[in-house]
Short mmCIF file of C-alpha atoms and ligand atoms in Angstrom, two decimals:
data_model
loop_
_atom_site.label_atom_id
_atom_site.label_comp_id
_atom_site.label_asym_id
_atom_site.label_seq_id
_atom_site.Cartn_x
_atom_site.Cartn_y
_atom_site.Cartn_z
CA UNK A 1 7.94 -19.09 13.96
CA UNK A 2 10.64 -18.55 10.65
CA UNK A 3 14.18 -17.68 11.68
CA UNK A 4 15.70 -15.63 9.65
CA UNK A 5 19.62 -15.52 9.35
CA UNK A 6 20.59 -11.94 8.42
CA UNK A 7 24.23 -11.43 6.46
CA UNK A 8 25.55 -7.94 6.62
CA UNK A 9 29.06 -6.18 6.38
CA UNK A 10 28.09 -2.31 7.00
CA UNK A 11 25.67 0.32 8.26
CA UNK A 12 22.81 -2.21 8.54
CA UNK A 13 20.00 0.03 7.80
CA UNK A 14 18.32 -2.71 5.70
CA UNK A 15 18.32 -4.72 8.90
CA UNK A 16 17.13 -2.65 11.26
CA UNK A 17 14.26 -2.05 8.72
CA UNK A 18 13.57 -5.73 9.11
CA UNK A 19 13.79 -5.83 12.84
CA UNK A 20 11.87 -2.83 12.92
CA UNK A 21 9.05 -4.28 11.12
CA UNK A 22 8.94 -7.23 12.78
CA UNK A 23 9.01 -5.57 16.25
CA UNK A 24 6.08 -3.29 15.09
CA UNK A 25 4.11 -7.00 13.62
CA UNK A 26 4.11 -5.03 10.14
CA UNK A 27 6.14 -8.60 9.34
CA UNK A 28 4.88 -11.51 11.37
CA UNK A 29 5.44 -15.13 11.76
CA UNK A 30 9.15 -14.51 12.07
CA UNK A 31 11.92 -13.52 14.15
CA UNK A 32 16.30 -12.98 13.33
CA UNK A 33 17.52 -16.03 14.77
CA UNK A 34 21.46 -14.82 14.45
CA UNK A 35 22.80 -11.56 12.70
CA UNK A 36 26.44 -12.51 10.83
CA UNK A 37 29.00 -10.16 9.75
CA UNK A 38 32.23 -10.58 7.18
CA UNK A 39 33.32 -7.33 9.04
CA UNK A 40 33.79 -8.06 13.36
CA UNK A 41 33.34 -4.07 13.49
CA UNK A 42 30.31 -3.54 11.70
CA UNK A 43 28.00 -0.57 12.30
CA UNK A 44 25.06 -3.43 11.85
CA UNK A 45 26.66 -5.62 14.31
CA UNK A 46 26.78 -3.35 16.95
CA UNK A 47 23.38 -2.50 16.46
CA UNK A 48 22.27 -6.31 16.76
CA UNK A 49 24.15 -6.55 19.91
CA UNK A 50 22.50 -3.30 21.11
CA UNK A 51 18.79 -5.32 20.59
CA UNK A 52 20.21 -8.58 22.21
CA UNK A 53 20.43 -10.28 19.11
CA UNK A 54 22.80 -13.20 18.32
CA UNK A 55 25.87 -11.21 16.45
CA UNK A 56 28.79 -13.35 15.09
CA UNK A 57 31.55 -11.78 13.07
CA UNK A 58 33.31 -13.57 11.11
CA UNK A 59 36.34 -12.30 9.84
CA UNK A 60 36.87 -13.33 5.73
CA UNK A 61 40.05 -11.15 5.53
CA UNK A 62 43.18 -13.29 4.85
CA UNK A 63 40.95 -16.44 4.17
CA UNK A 64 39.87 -18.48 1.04
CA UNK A 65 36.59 -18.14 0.29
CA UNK A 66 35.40 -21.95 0.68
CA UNK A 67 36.98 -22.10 4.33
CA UNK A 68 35.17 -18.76 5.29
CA UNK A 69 31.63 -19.81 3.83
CA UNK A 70 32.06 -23.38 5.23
CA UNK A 71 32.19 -21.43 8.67
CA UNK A 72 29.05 -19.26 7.90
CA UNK A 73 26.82 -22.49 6.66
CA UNK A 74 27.74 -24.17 9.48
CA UNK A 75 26.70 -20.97 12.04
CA UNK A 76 23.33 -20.92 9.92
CA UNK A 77 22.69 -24.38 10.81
CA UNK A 78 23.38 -24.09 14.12
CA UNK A 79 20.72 -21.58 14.51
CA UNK A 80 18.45 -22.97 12.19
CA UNK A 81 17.42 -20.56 9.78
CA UNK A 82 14.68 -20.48 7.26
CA UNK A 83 15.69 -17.82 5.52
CA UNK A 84 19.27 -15.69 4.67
CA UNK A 85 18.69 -12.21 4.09
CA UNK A 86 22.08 -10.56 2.11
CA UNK A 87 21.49 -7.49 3.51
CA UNK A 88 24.62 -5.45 1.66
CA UNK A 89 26.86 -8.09 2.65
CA UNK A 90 29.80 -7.26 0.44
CA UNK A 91 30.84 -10.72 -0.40
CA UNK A 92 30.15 -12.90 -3.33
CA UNK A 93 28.92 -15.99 -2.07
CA UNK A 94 30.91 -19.45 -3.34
CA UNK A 95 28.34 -22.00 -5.36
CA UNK A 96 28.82 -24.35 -2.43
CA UNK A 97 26.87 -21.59 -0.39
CA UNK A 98 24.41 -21.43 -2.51
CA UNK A 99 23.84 -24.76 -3.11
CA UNK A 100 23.40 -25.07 0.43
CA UNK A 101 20.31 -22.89 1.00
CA UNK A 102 18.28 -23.83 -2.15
CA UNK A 103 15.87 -20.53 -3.01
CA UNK A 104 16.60 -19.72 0.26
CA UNK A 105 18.73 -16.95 0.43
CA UNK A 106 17.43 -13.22 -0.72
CA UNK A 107 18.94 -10.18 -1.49
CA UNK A 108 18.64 -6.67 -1.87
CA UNK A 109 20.43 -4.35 -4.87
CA UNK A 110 19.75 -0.51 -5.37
CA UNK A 111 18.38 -1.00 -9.13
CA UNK A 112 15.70 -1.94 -10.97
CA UNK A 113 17.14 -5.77 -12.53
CA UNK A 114 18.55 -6.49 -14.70
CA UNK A 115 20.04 -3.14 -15.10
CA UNK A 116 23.02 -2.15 -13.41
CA UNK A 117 24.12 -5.23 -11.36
CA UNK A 118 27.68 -4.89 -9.35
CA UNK A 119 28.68 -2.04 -7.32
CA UNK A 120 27.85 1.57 -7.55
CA UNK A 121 24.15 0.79 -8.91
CA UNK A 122 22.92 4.07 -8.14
CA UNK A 123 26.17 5.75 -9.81
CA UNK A 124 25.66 3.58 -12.73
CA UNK A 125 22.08 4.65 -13.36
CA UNK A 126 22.40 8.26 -12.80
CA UNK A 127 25.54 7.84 -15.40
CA UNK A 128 23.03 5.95 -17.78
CA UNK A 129 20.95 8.46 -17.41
CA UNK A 130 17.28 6.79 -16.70
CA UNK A 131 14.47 8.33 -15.11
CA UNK A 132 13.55 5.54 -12.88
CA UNK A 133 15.57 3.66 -10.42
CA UNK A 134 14.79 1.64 -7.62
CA UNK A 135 15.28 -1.52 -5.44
CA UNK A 136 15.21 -5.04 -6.32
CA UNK A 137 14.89 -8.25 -3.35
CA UNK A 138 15.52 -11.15 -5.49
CA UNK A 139 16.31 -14.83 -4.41
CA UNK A 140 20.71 -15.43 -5.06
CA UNK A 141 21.92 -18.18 -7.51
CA UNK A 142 25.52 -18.70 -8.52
CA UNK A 143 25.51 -15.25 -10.82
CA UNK A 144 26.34 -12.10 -9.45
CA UNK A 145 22.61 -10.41 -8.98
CA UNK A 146 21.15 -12.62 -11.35
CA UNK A 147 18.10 -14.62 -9.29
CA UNK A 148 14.63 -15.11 -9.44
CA UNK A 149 12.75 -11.44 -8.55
CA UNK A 150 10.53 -11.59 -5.60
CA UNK A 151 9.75 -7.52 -5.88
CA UNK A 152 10.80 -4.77 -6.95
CA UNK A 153 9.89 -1.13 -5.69
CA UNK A 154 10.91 1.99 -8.27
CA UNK A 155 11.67 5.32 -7.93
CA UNK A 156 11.82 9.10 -10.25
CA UNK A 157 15.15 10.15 -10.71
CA UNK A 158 14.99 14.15 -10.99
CA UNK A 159 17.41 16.26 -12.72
CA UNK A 160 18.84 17.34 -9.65
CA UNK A 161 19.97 14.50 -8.04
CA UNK A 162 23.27 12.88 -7.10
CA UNK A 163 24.35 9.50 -6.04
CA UNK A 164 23.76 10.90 -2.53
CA UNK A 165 19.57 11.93 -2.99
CA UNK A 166 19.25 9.04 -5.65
CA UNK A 167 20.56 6.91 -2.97
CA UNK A 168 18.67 8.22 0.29
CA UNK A 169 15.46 8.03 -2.39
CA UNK A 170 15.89 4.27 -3.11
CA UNK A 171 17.12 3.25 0.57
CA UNK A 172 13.78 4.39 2.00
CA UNK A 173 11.99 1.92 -0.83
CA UNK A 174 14.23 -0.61 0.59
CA UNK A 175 13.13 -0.92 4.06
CA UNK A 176 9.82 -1.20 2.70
CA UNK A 177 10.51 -3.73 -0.09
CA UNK A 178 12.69 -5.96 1.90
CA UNK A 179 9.86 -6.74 4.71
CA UNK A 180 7.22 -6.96 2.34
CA UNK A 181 9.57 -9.75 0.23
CA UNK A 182 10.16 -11.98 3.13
CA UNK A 183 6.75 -12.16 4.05
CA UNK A 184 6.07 -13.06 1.04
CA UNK A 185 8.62 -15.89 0.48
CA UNK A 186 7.63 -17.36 4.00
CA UNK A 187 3.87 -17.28 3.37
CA UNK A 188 5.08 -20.33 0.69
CA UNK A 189 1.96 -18.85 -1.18
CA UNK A 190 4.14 -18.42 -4.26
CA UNK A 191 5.59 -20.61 -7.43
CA UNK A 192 8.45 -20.04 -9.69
CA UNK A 193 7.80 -20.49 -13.28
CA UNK A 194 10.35 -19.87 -15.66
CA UNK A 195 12.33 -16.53 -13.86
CA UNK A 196 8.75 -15.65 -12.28
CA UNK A 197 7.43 -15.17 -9.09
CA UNK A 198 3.83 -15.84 -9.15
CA UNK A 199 1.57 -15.05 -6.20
CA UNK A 200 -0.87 -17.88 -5.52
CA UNK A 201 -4.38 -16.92 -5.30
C1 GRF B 301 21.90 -1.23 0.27
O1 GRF B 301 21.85 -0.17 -0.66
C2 GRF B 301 21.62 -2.54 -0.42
O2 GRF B 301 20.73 -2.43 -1.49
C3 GRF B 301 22.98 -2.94 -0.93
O3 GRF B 301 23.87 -2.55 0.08
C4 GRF B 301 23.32 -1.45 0.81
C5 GRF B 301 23.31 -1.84 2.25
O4 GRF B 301 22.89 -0.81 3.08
N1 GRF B 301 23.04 -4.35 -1.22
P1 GRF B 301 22.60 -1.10 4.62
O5 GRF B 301 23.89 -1.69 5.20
O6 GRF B 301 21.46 -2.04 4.71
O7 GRF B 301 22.30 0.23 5.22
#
């Protein structure tokens, strides 16, 4: 059985997708060893505590960024993870981090990269105008949104949308995309060639 560490700092939606998923087998072979938070009162902590999941906030506010990562590694460990979903944890993470967990952290941003990185995604793209946005799971590296893709799911953008439709349209791709990334990653059925993630047959 993968553990999977789960980072979060808000509603947690993308996480209960995953715990969802797993609880219904649609993922398998895994199971969130320890749910960590930037933010003690997180909506998505609450929620983790609510399943009788291991829920750790720890606080970043007031601390250098080094000192506060050095903390999270070291909870990671502890439970032994496989895997690090960002799952909108609002922090950058320091190279160290990253370093750390070699292609072993994901994430999840509300675009289509490399278009639109950074906050606001959906904001940006309605602003842009483009007719198709969507979701991106992608492993983290030391740039901001930057990885290796592991999948992408898109989405129409209609005339009559806001940030607030756009955003409920794209968030319901993302509790599909994020489950189906995972499993992929863990199956280790994969290679990386250049920026590419290649199924192996
Ligand atoms: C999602 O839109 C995700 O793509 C971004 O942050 C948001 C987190 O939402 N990184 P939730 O906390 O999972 O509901």
């Amino acid at each position: 059985m993968k553990r999977l560490g789960i980072l979060l700092s808000g509603r947690g939606s993308n996480f209960l997708a995953i715990a969802n998923n797993i609880a219904s087998g649609r993922l398998s072979g895994c199971e969130i060893a320890v749910v960590i938070s930037n933010k003690a009162d997180a909506q998505g902590i609450a929620y983790a505590r609510e399943r009788g999941l291991n829920a750790v906030g720890i606080e970043a506010r007031g601390r250098k960024r080094a000192e506060h990562d050095a903390e999270i590694i070291t909870c990671l460990r502890e439970h032994e993870v496989d895997l690090i979903c960002l799952a909108g944890y609002m922090r950058l993470l320091s190279p160290e981090f990253v370093q750390a967990f070699p292609q072993r952290i994901l994430n999840i941003h509300p675009s289509l990269l490399p278009a639109f990185p950074g906050l606001d995604a959906q904001q940006q793209a309605l602003e842009y105008g483009v007719q198709f946005a969507g979701c991106t799971v992608h492993f983290v590296d030391e740039q901001l949104d930057h990885g290796v893709i592991v999948l992408q799911r898109a989405v129409v953008v209609y005339e009559s949308d806001d940030e607030h439709t756009l955003s409920a349209r794209i968030l319901e791709q993302e509790h599909i995309a994020y489950s189906e990334a995972i499993q992929r990653v863990l199956s280790g059925e994969y290679e990386i060639v250049g920026r590419r993630f290649l199924t192996r047959r």
